[in-house]
């Protein structure tokens, strides 16, 4: 028995748990509160894609005469082959049956329907030996074919990472969701509720908390809450997470509380702690003090925030706890043959946060008025790495995805140094801003600590619009930063936006040209276009007239975040969607750079005004001969072999030293005056990242000048310039 059951409702990710319940469970551990957690989404997927359930799906589709399209008829005709393959394929994608890769890659093993029609050139994409990834890609297409069959013939609401998402999008009224909840259960509902019932019977909780991050989780959360209220009326039910935090702040419809007793907003730790205290007390709801919680009192929705207790600091929240989750059963998939793009769906990542909120907090399209963005509070690097080590011990996984709104460069630097100091082998990636502090040397340091990728928002690749967004970057700056990452072997994904208020057709075309040049230069490896969406809590949503936007005003009784609007330019930005996405898909695969931009669209567009060498010209840099005394200096290389030699000429003996360095792939040599060489060798040892203290350039300069003259001449000499390309970093 556990007091609290934390649930992520279907569906989020196939390859790794959504981290909210693990964060909450880690916190509850620190408070001595018993809890259990479940990812109902992965449980349902594994049951749905079993041989038994797939047979039931095929039979149901046939009995209901729902098999209409040619594609669905082909899948049904091949149902015996699908049933034979389904469980071995799932096991393969779980990493439990790796030898199956060879069979999957043969043409006659997997049945193939429409998802295979546009199959990439597999030998080009994966090479002759990339069999595991190639097989994952083919197995993913196999599952997507079955998903298409389910959507067409069984349940139109199904999706691998969402369920009934349409009902949760821009749902200003609760009517449609409420009506859908009166309908008969779908097959997926049945599976979900059977699994839920078994878990509730096992845990016997007093409080069930649903974490609802996205619109695609909302309907399932209501369906599960409806079941609990019907079958276990003594259990209290709460909802929290990203969806209510952004969407339900103006909730007025009392019918929601037929399903939920409580809806918490913003950080959930203290609100849940108080709810736990409430359900274990005999107090009345009217007199009990709560934190940021919506309840029903006297038939009306009431916001209770009358507790005087303050929220916990980030260093008090504990380490996320993934126990109870079936970590070995998650499914790794590869949807397209792009190594950066696959990070979201392939492999299991422990998710952590470097800082609460956003250190920038200015972007005009972002919810900067809400606490999850507005309140910035970083965690120390030492505590972060303590948590990383604890998660490695618990999960056996050493991969980490830092899911910050934007990880701060200074904290990333400190994190990398702490990882190197502890000599940990980890793999990690993070969300960032493409800001100027990501220098070449910092990127080299991040890569040495295990960073393999970053994702960040270029948004609209137009300096005018970037200024209007208050992004704090320029396109040229983004190019320089992404070059620094790429040359350090860190992959780069860019979020791209079109349709920003006042954006012209010319600016959309020019933005695409910027993106084309970035990919052609090889300094961005992956990207995703999305059309601008106006949210109620962003600066644009709060002050639409300042941005040339006319919002459509609707009465709000349920969700309020996405706002329908008219841009005063009158441009239909949606018509650019297909051309932007088609061109980007090709650019990500290294194709189509020679095509005119017009070729991607079936309507007339203006020619770009961007110079064809704009990005390459932005990458031209000059050596910086300034010295920042407070800059930290680190040596990532090995200790050299020292050989001293002397030459006598005209009675003068001159001693020189040859330093031979070996790195992981090659070696190199430096020749210096003996005294300089000895001084440098001593300092390189002190600059290794295993030491507690990291020296500054000012300290090094002062020490040099107690022995020699003209530090600048030495520091910018050819031998030192070579050393800086081999791991001597100035941060």
XYZ file of C-alpha atoms in Angstrom:
731
model
C 0.000 0.000 0.000
C 1.157 3.506 -0.889
C -0.583 6.786 -0.070
C -0.001 8.369 -3.482
C -0.158 6.952 -7.004
C 1.453 9.185 -9.666
C 0.313 8.530 -13.251
C 1.343 9.795 -16.680
C -1.731 9.068 -18.856
C -1.411 7.866 -22.488
C 0.545 8.872 -24.524
C 3.895 10.692 -24.434
C 7.094 8.924 -25.547
C 7.874 5.352 -26.507
C 11.578 5.371 -25.697
C 11.801 6.932 -22.252
C 9.508 7.996 -19.397
C 8.220 11.536 -19.274
C 10.062 12.774 -16.164
C 7.367 14.607 -14.164
C 6.309 11.683 -11.966
C 9.944 10.692 -11.349
C 10.671 14.278 -10.219
C 7.662 14.221 -7.888
C 8.479 10.798 -6.483
C 12.037 11.927 -5.787
C 10.652 14.885 -3.848
C 8.118 12.769 -1.947
C 10.978 10.503 -0.885
C 12.663 13.447 0.828
C 9.465 14.108 2.797
C 8.978 10.483 3.819
C 5.707 10.141 1.870
C 5.033 6.730 0.341
C 4.263 6.782 -3.375
C 4.173 4.662 -6.491
C 4.250 5.753 -10.127
C 3.231 4.391 -13.498
C 3.583 5.382 -17.134
C 0.203 4.177 -18.313
C 1.134 5.095 -21.883
C 3.938 2.543 -22.269
C 1.846 -0.078 -20.456
C -1.000 0.422 -22.946
C 1.320 0.425 -25.984
C 2.922 -2.864 -24.944
C -0.484 -4.470 -24.442
C -1.914 -2.990 -27.651
C 1.005 -4.254 -29.746
C 0.884 -7.789 -28.416
C -0.151 -10.663 -30.665
C -3.366 -11.191 -28.691
C -4.453 -7.548 -28.884
C -3.517 -7.180 -32.561
C -5.634 -10.227 -33.415
C -8.513 -8.604 -31.549
C -7.981 -5.386 -33.535
C -8.037 -7.197 -36.871
C -11.178 -9.138 -35.886
C -12.939 -5.995 -34.653
C -12.134 -4.064 -37.822
C -13.474 -6.886 -39.978
C -16.645 -7.373 -37.913
C -17.399 -3.637 -38.009
C -16.814 -3.463 -41.766
C -14.271 -0.700 -41.128
C -11.574 -1.834 -43.587
C -12.085 0.579 -46.471
C -8.872 1.960 -47.968
C -6.542 -0.031 -50.171
C -3.786 0.329 -47.575
C -5.977 -1.021 -44.764
C -7.114 -3.915 -46.965
C -3.488 -4.798 -47.678
C -2.604 -4.775 -43.980
C -5.628 -6.935 -43.143
C -4.759 -9.389 -45.924
C -1.274 -9.691 -44.424
C -2.580 -9.975 -40.840
C -1.005 -13.407 -40.328
C 2.405 -11.938 -41.144
C 1.817 -8.986 -38.830
C 0.770 -11.279 -35.986
C 3.821 -13.462 -36.529
C 6.205 -10.485 -36.416
C 4.702 -8.127 -33.857
C 6.084 -9.491 -30.598
C 9.598 -10.252 -31.916
C 9.732 -6.718 -33.375
C 8.687 -5.145 -30.065
C 11.339 -7.188 -28.257
C 13.936 -6.044 -30.791
C 13.003 -2.385 -30.272
C 13.324 -2.957 -26.519
C 16.900 -4.103 -27.061
C 16.075 -7.666 -26.032
C 16.444 -9.402 -29.387
C 19.330 -7.692 -31.272
C 20.062 -10.596 -33.624
C 16.649 -10.074 -35.246
C 18.150 -7.024 -36.993
C 19.525 -9.206 -39.761
C 16.118 -10.672 -40.545
C 14.370 -7.298 -40.351
C 16.789 -5.920 -42.931
C 15.887 -8.695 -45.361
C 13.057 -7.782 -47.730
C 10.954 -10.863 -46.983
C 10.648 -10.619 -43.177
C 8.444 -7.593 -42.401
C 5.140 -7.071 -44.214
C 5.164 -3.648 -45.849
C 2.331 -1.187 -46.401
C 2.199 2.523 -47.251
C 4.810 3.722 -44.751
C 7.449 1.899 -46.796
C 6.480 3.634 -50.052
C 8.992 6.464 -49.630
C 11.710 4.418 -47.996
C 15.056 6.191 -47.814
C 18.073 4.781 -49.619
C 19.088 2.596 -46.704
C 22.648 1.960 -47.823
C 23.161 5.730 -48.121
C 21.478 6.462 -44.797
C 22.971 3.691 -42.664
C 25.972 2.413 -44.604
C 26.760 -1.248 -45.122
C 27.260 -1.989 -41.417
C 24.639 0.180 -39.677
C 22.333 -2.789 -39.382
C 20.890 -2.148 -35.914
C 19.784 1.392 -36.769
C 18.551 0.344 -40.193
C 16.483 -2.409 -38.604
C 15.092 0.052 -36.042
C 14.030 2.336 -38.875
C 12.295 -0.503 -40.727
C 10.659 -1.779 -37.528
C 9.413 1.755 -36.842
C 7.777 1.881 -40.279
C 6.197 -1.523 -39.533
C 4.642 -0.135 -36.322
C 3.519 3.025 -38.110
C 1.685 0.901 -40.687
C -0.182 -0.805 -37.833
C -0.848 2.597 -36.284
C -2.392 3.779 -39.568
C -4.633 0.697 -39.529
C -5.732 1.434 -35.941
C -6.504 5.086 -36.740
C -8.506 4.221 -39.856
C -10.337 1.108 -38.674
C -10.408 1.111 -34.850
C -9.897 4.482 -33.157
C -9.274 7.767 -34.981
C -7.937 9.300 -31.757
C -4.907 6.997 -31.536
C -1.328 8.224 -31.887
C 1.971 6.862 -30.522
C 2.675 10.060 -28.598
C -0.851 11.418 -28.140
C -4.446 10.322 -27.699
C -7.506 12.370 -28.679
C -5.240 15.415 -28.951
C -7.847 17.241 -31.032
C -10.174 17.406 -28.004
C -7.532 19.129 -25.876
C -6.388 21.701 -28.426
C -7.864 25.170 -27.966
C -10.708 23.719 -25.918
C -12.201 26.969 -24.638
C -15.297 24.988 -23.657
C -15.463 21.648 -21.839
C -18.561 20.593 -23.799
C -16.898 18.430 -26.455
C -14.700 16.568 -23.972
C -17.638 16.098 -21.603
C -19.800 14.675 -24.387
C -17.006 12.329 -25.499
C -16.721 11.042 -21.935
C -20.349 9.906 -22.122
C -19.586 7.703 -25.158
C -18.906 3.989 -24.933
C -15.363 2.965 -24.108
C -13.018 2.448 -27.040
C -10.749 -0.585 -27.254
C -7.854 1.587 -26.106
C -9.965 2.887 -23.214
C -10.695 -0.719 -22.222
C -7.028 -1.663 -22.221
C -6.094 1.487 -20.283
C -8.702 0.963 -17.589
C -7.907 -2.725 -17.120
C -4.256 -1.872 -16.497
C -5.228 1.047 -14.248
C -7.596 -1.095 -12.195
C -4.909 -3.705 -11.549
C -2.474 -1.017 -10.382
C -5.008 0.701 -8.118
C -5.842 -2.658 -6.539
C -2.158 -3.297 -5.970
C -1.240 0.140 -4.558
C -4.526 1.042 -2.827
C -3.743 4.766 -2.821
C -5.556 7.507 -0.971
C -4.597 10.093 -3.596
C -4.111 9.570 -7.353
C -2.231 12.357 -9.150
C -2.330 12.586 -12.945
C 0.522 14.534 -14.534
C -0.837 15.886 -17.834
C 1.950 17.518 -19.853
C 0.223 17.915 -23.236
C -3.221 18.114 -24.879
C -2.633 14.565 -26.144
C -2.739 13.258 -22.555
C -5.830 15.138 -21.457
C -8.714 12.942 -22.576
C -7.090 9.786 -21.208
C -6.590 11.532 -17.865
C -10.296 12.364 -17.731
C -11.269 8.831 -18.795
C -9.093 7.312 -16.065
C -10.363 9.781 -13.450
C -13.927 8.964 -14.468
C -13.216 5.278 -13.841
C -11.662 5.926 -10.422
C -14.592 8.104 -9.361
C -17.005 5.373 -10.429
C -15.209 2.374 -8.987
C -13.210 3.881 -6.101
C -15.168 6.930 -4.879
C -13.168 7.075 -1.648
C -9.949 7.912 -3.560
C -9.171 11.581 -4.129
C -8.000 12.489 -7.644
C -5.771 15.400 -8.652
C -4.416 16.771 -11.934
C -1.248 18.788 -12.452
C 1.455 19.230 -15.087
C 2.137 21.346 -18.135
C -1.405 21.350 -19.552
C -3.245 22.684 -16.505
C -0.332 25.030 -15.722
C -0.734 26.808 -19.046
C -4.329 26.053 -20.072
C -6.580 25.783 -17.012
C -5.713 28.933 -15.078
C -9.099 30.479 -16.022
C -11.164 27.331 -15.455
C -14.826 28.002 -14.615
C -16.715 24.849 -15.638
C -17.759 22.986 -12.476
C -18.324 19.739 -14.440
C -14.539 19.189 -14.466
C -14.824 18.383 -10.765
C -17.056 15.413 -11.487
C -13.727 13.794 -12.430
C -11.075 15.575 -10.360
C -11.097 16.774 -6.779
C -8.073 19.037 -7.211
C -6.171 20.753 -10.025
C -2.759 22.111 -9.028
C -0.918 24.874 -10.869
C 2.800 25.510 -11.397
C 5.405 23.618 -9.342
C 3.650 20.583 -7.929
C 5.811 19.587 -4.968
C 4.302 21.702 -2.194
C 0.714 21.493 -3.523
C 0.897 17.677 -3.502
C 2.454 17.626 -0.048
C -0.469 19.680 1.254
C -2.993 17.475 -0.554
C -1.370 14.443 1.067
C -1.756 16.098 4.454
C -5.395 16.883 3.653
C -6.389 13.341 2.642
C -4.769 12.019 5.816
C -6.642 14.507 7.997
C -10.224 14.903 9.103
C -10.265 18.567 8.140
C -12.878 20.105 5.885
C -11.801 21.407 2.490
C -13.209 24.843 3.305
C -10.849 25.320 6.262
C -7.747 23.513 4.995
C -4.916 25.637 3.604
C -3.754 24.696 0.088
C -1.176 25.994 -2.405
C -2.136 27.022 -5.968
C -5.002 24.536 -6.144
C -8.353 24.713 -7.937
C -11.229 23.049 -6.065
C -15.023 23.068 -6.111
C -16.672 24.907 -3.250
C -20.408 25.647 -3.030
C -20.838 24.526 -6.631
C -18.273 26.977 -8.042
C -14.616 26.653 -9.063
C -12.415 28.200 -6.393
C -8.683 28.951 -6.489
C -7.116 28.245 -3.106
C -3.686 29.659 -2.419
C -4.014 30.406 1.277
C -1.075 28.397 2.616
C 1.727 30.583 3.942
C 4.336 27.882 3.348
C 6.894 28.771 0.683
C 7.890 26.580 -2.242
C 10.942 24.396 -1.901
C 14.258 25.440 -3.387
C 15.666 23.369 -6.235
C 18.394 21.913 -4.012
C 15.720 20.597 -1.637
C 13.730 18.583 -4.180
C 15.803 15.400 -4.162
C 16.938 13.251 -7.057
C 14.335 12.028 -9.577
C 13.312 8.446 -8.767
C 12.485 6.148 -11.689
C 11.592 3.125 -9.561
C 8.280 1.380 -10.428
C 8.732 2.277 -14.110
C 9.533 -0.575 -16.536
C 12.754 0.957 -17.822
C 13.761 -2.195 -19.680
C 10.485 -2.228 -21.646
C 10.592 1.141 -23.409
C 10.769 1.057 -27.192
C 13.479 2.804 -29.217
C 12.351 3.908 -32.668
C 13.984 5.753 -35.562
C 11.446 7.635 -37.673
C 13.805 9.286 -40.159
C 17.426 8.627 -41.039
C 18.871 11.636 -39.236
C 21.156 11.029 -36.234
C 20.209 14.260 -34.432
C 16.489 13.852 -35.049
C 16.545 10.330 -33.648
C 17.650 11.490 -30.176
C 14.040 12.214 -29.238
C 12.872 8.691 -30.020
C 15.886 6.370 -29.857
C 17.494 5.285 -26.597
C 16.536 5.810 -22.971
C 17.532 9.108 -21.410
C 17.529 10.108 -17.762
C 15.974 13.569 -17.726
C 17.267 16.328 -15.495
C 17.016 20.106 -15.246
C 19.978 22.424 -14.707
C 17.788 25.337 -13.684
C 14.160 26.125 -12.983
C 12.841 28.716 -15.421
C 14.712 30.578 -18.144
C 17.772 32.759 -17.537
C 16.870 34.883 -20.576
C 13.110 35.174 -20.053
C 12.429 37.809 -22.727
C 11.155 36.074 -25.881
C 7.857 37.658 -26.861
C 6.215 34.433 -28.054
C 6.998 32.593 -24.801
C 4.948 32.217 -21.584
C 7.345 34.436 -19.648
C 4.568 35.646 -17.329
C 4.167 32.137 -15.858
C 6.280 30.770 -13.016
C 7.772 27.874 -14.990
C 9.566 30.442 -17.155
C 9.614 33.529 -14.932
C 11.222 32.124 -11.775
C 14.849 31.356 -12.578
C 16.731 29.235 -10.058
C 19.821 27.241 -11.073
C 21.161 24.119 -9.377
C 24.866 23.882 -8.525
C 27.039 21.768 -10.805
C 28.146 19.636 -7.873
C 24.538 18.769 -6.944
C 23.683 18.085 -10.596
C 26.496 15.573 -10.939
C 25.556 14.017 -7.578
C 22.091 13.456 -9.058
C 23.569 12.090 -12.271
C 25.601 9.543 -10.332
C 22.546 8.552 -8.280
C 20.473 8.035 -11.446
C 23.216 5.981 -13.097
C 23.267 3.736 -10.013
C 19.475 3.383 -10.037
C 18.744 3.017 -13.754
C 21.979 1.597 -15.152
C 21.781 4.284 -17.865
C 24.442 6.968 -18.292
C 22.607 9.064 -20.905
C 21.071 12.377 -19.836
C 18.756 14.852 -21.528
C 18.671 18.235 -19.789
C 15.184 19.545 -20.479
C 15.670 23.182 -19.453
C 13.861 25.950 -21.274
C 17.410 27.107 -22.071
C 20.417 25.768 -20.211
C 22.726 28.629 -19.115
C 26.239 28.510 -20.656
C 27.950 29.273 -17.349
C 26.246 26.347 -15.644
C 26.944 24.057 -18.606
C 30.624 24.992 -18.261
C 30.587 24.253 -14.529
C 28.745 20.974 -15.158
C 31.312 19.889 -17.763
C 34.201 20.693 -15.430
C 32.579 18.726 -12.601
C 31.999 15.714 -14.859
C 35.636 15.804 -15.998
C 36.889 16.263 -12.438
C 35.046 13.104 -11.347
C 36.232 11.285 -14.499
C 32.679 10.173 -15.304
C 31.723 8.676 -18.646
C 28.308 10.091 -19.511
C 26.459 11.089 -22.665
C 24.258 14.175 -22.533
C 22.441 16.797 -24.541
C 20.525 19.952 -23.712
C 18.247 22.747 -24.902
C 20.063 26.093 -25.268
C 19.994 29.620 -26.676
C 22.435 30.187 -29.543
C 24.227 32.948 -27.670
C 27.734 34.300 -28.108
C 29.065 32.752 -24.872
C 29.202 29.382 -26.632
C 32.743 29.956 -27.841
C 34.838 27.378 -29.628
C 36.692 26.531 -26.425
C 33.513 26.112 -24.395
C 32.085 23.794 -27.051
C 35.279 21.693 -26.973
C 34.958 21.442 -23.181
C 31.287 20.415 -23.397
C 32.115 17.709 -25.944
C 34.942 16.384 -23.771
C 32.482 15.974 -20.890
C 30.100 13.886 -23.019
C 27.832 16.456 -24.685
C 26.753 15.085 -28.059
C 24.008 17.479 -29.143
C 22.159 20.716 -28.467
C 18.790 22.009 -29.585
C 17.884 25.669 -29.710
C 15.588 28.193 -31.326
C 16.730 30.106 -34.365
C 12.991 30.802 -34.804
C 12.640 33.205 -37.748
C 15.992 33.583 -39.500
C 15.536 37.331 -39.901
C 17.392 39.935 -37.863
C 14.384 42.294 -37.846
C 12.071 39.623 -36.498
C 14.659 38.267 -34.057
C 14.861 41.772 -32.621
C 11.074 41.945 -32.432
C 11.053 38.598 -30.626
C 13.737 39.978 -28.278
C 15.732 36.804 -28.873
C 19.040 38.505 -28.134
C 20.813 36.939 -31.128
C 21.415 37.636 -34.812
C 21.508 35.158 -37.681
C 25.255 35.703 -38.095
C 25.788 35.017 -34.408
C 23.732 31.834 -34.612
C 25.877 30.708 -37.541
C 29.085 31.279 -35.567
C 27.767 29.436 -32.519
C 26.448 26.460 -34.481
C 29.813 26.314 -36.283
C 31.540 26.136 -32.890
C 29.321 23.249 -31.826
C 29.607 21.377 -35.123
C 33.407 21.672 -35.293
C 33.482 20.239 -31.760
C 31.443 17.213 -32.948
C 28.278 18.331 -31.164
C 25.174 17.950 -33.315
C 22.779 20.903 -33.630
C 18.988 20.920 -33.944
C 17.221 24.205 -34.633
C 13.608 25.083 -33.936
C 12.341 27.208 -36.818
C 9.276 29.437 -36.938
C 7.216 31.047 -39.667
C 4.162 33.276 -39.524
C 5.408 35.523 -36.708
C 3.313 38.718 -36.443
C 4.199 41.261 -39.155
C 6.350 38.682 -41.009
C 6.209 39.334 -44.736
C 6.328 36.846 -47.585
C 9.784 38.172 -48.468
C 11.003 37.520 -44.930
C 9.690 33.943 -45.063
C 11.558 33.323 -48.316
C 14.712 34.953 -46.960
C 14.431 32.893 -43.769
C 14.315 29.713 -45.843
C 17.415 30.852 -47.752
C 19.236 31.397 -44.454
C 18.264 27.892 -43.364
C 19.394 26.448 -46.721
C 22.808 28.086 -46.338
C 23.168 26.905 -42.720
C 22.533 23.301 -43.735
C 24.708 23.554 -46.844
C 27.542 24.873 -44.666
C 27.077 21.770 -42.510
C 26.688 23.737 -39.276
C 23.119 22.609 -38.508
C 22.209 18.949 -38.746
C 18.504 18.898 -37.913
C 15.556 21.250 -37.700
C 11.799 21.553 -37.415
C 9.476 24.232 -38.783
C 6.357 25.185 -36.850
C 3.868 27.941 -37.515
C 3.708 30.701 -34.915
C 1.043 30.084 -32.275
C -0.268 32.909 -30.115
C -0.480 31.990 -26.427
C -2.459 33.897 -23.833
C 0.410 34.253 -21.342
C 3.097 35.544 -23.730
C 3.915 39.256 -24.175
C 2.175 39.124 -27.572
C -0.896 37.490 -26.034
C -0.977 40.020 -23.219
C -0.388 43.033 -25.512
C -1.532 41.939 -28.992
C -1.983 45.435 -30.420
C 1.727 46.129 -29.931
C 2.516 43.381 -32.447
C -0.133 43.968 -35.098
C -2.275 41.076 -33.925
C -6.064 40.975 -33.543
C -7.066 38.115 -31.195
C -10.397 36.359 -31.569
C -12.124 36.773 -28.222
C -13.958 33.666 -27.004
C -15.728 33.053 -23.710
C -13.366 30.928 -21.600
C -14.832 28.296 -19.296
C -12.196 25.574 -19.728
C -8.792 25.892 -21.455
C -7.158 29.198 -22.299
C -3.753 29.207 -23.933
C -3.743 28.981 -27.731
C -5.487 32.070 -29.101
C -6.982 32.300 -32.579
C -5.859 35.557 -34.150
C -5.627 37.596 -37.319
C -2.344 39.130 -38.423
C -2.837 42.643 -39.789
C -0.654 41.729 -42.780
C -3.468 39.467 -43.989
C -0.954 36.834 -45.180
C -2.015 33.177 -45.133
C 1.188 31.771 -43.663
C -0.144 28.196 -43.604
C 0.311 27.900 -47.379
C 4.098 27.904 -46.834
C 3.964 24.855 -44.553
C 4.458 22.071 -47.097
C 7.240 23.807 -49.011
C 9.168 24.691 -45.870
C 8.895 21.168 -44.485
C 9.733 19.451 -47.789
C 12.828 21.559 -48.324
C 13.952 21.030 -44.728
C 13.522 17.260 -44.990
C 15.829 17.259 -47.999
C 18.363 19.612 -46.400
C 18.548 17.336 -43.349
C 19.517 14.512 -45.695
C 22.120 16.621 -47.511
C 19.972 17.005 -50.621
C 18.371 19.751 -52.681
C 20.732 22.640 -52.001
C 21.023 23.360 -55.713
C 17.253 23.709 -56.168
C 15.784 27.181 -56.516
C 13.592 28.061 -53.534
C 10.684 28.407 -55.948
C 10.899 24.662 -56.671
C 9.605 23.819 -53.179
C 6.337 25.716 -53.627
C 3.376 25.331 -55.974
C 2.675 29.068 -55.991
C 4.750 32.073 -56.968
C 7.224 33.388 -54.390
C 9.656 36.320 -54.673
C 13.363 35.759 -55.129
C 15.474 35.875 -52.005
C 17.287 39.082 -51.141
C 19.931 37.251 -49.098
C 23.440 37.173 -50.553
C 24.387 33.612 -51.580
C 27.477 33.717 -49.345
C 25.847 35.389 -46.325
C 26.413 32.476 -43.920
C 29.936 31.700 -45.134
C 30.866 35.371 -44.796
C 29.454 35.352 -41.251
C 31.841 32.535 -40.363
C 34.986 34.487 -41.196
C 36.624 35.377 -37.910
C 39.812 37.095 -36.841
C 42.115 36.006 -34.048
C 41.362 37.674 -30.742
C 44.549 38.997 -29.122
C 42.936 40.277 -25.926
C 43.489 38.686 -22.530
C 40.632 38.309 -20.049
C 42.238 37.953 -16.641
C 39.199 36.220 -15.094
C 38.926 33.607 -17.872
C 39.421 30.050 -16.659
C 42.077 27.908 -18.319
C 41.866 24.121 -18.644
C 44.167 21.572 -20.276
C 42.344 18.540 -21.696
C 45.384 16.868 -23.228
C 47.950 14.422 -21.904
C 51.200 15.123 -20.103
C 54.074 15.453 -22.581
C 57.281 13.484 -22.982
C 60.085 15.996 -22.253
C 63.410 15.937 -24.122
C 66.030 18.585 -23.311
C 68.801 19.368 -25.753
C 71.489 22.026 -25.948
C 73.369 23.778 -28.711
C 76.567 25.792 -28.375
C 77.257 28.498 -30.882
C 80.045 31.079 -30.609
C 80.565 30.108 -27.006
C 76.898 30.524 -26.129
C 75.015 27.415 -24.967
C 71.274 27.447 -25.549
C 69.037 24.782 -24.030
C 65.758 23.888 -25.714
C 63.059 21.437 -24.825
C 60.958 19.313 -27.128
C 57.526 18.408 -25.745
C 55.898 15.409 -27.426
C 52.154 15.075 -26.835
C 49.991 12.082 -27.714
C 46.236 12.398 -28.121
C 43.623 9.746 -28.925
C 44.234 9.838 -32.664
C 47.615 11.423 -33.290
C 50.571 13.214 -31.751
C 52.328 16.558 -32.062
C 55.436 18.324 -30.808
C 56.366 21.737 -29.451
C 59.850 23.218 -29.247
C 60.491 25.887 -26.631
C 63.292 27.424 -24.656
C 64.082 25.085 -21.787
C 62.912 27.438 -19.035
C 59.676 28.207 -20.876
C 59.116 24.523 -21.538
C 59.617 23.540 -17.904
C 57.274 26.305 -16.742
C 54.639 25.280 -19.278
C 54.899 21.579 -18.378
C 54.380 22.339 -14.710
C 51.375 24.521 -15.449
C 49.716 22.028 -17.818
C 49.653 19.508 -14.993
C 47.976 22.077 -12.718
C 45.429 22.910 -15.434
C 44.091 19.346 -15.736
C 40.353 19.294 -14.882
C 40.751 16.626 -12.180
C 41.847 19.326 -9.725
C 39.351 21.061 -7.442
C 40.488 24.550 -8.364
C 40.474 25.906 -11.907
C 43.113 28.579 -12.479
C 42.416 31.860 -14.242
C 44.433 33.406 -17.025
C 45.276 36.298 -14.710
C 46.892 33.961 -12.171
C 48.876 32.232 -14.914
C 50.037 35.591 -16.324
C 51.152 36.799 -12.889
C 53.142 33.607 -12.286
C 54.772 33.790 -15.722
C 55.859 37.362 -15.135
C 57.616 36.434 -11.877
C 60.003 34.338 -13.980
C 59.998 35.898 -17.460
C 59.010 38.957 -19.427
C 56.272 39.641 -21.969
C 53.523 37.094 -21.255
C 51.494 38.278 -24.251
C 54.326 37.457 -26.659
C 54.568 33.959 -25.176
C 50.803 33.375 -24.953
C 50.181 34.271 -28.594
C 53.282 32.534 -29.967
C 52.966 29.787 -32.586
C 53.640 26.899 -30.145
C 50.914 28.133 -27.783
C 48.512 28.731 -30.657
C 49.026 25.093 -31.672
C 48.473 23.978 -28.091
C 45.176 25.882 -27.998
C 43.932 23.803 -30.922
C 44.887 20.608 -29.063
C 43.051 21.106 -25.783
C 44.355 24.206 -24.008
C 41.054 25.984 -23.430
C 40.328 29.537 -22.318
C 36.822 29.673 -20.887
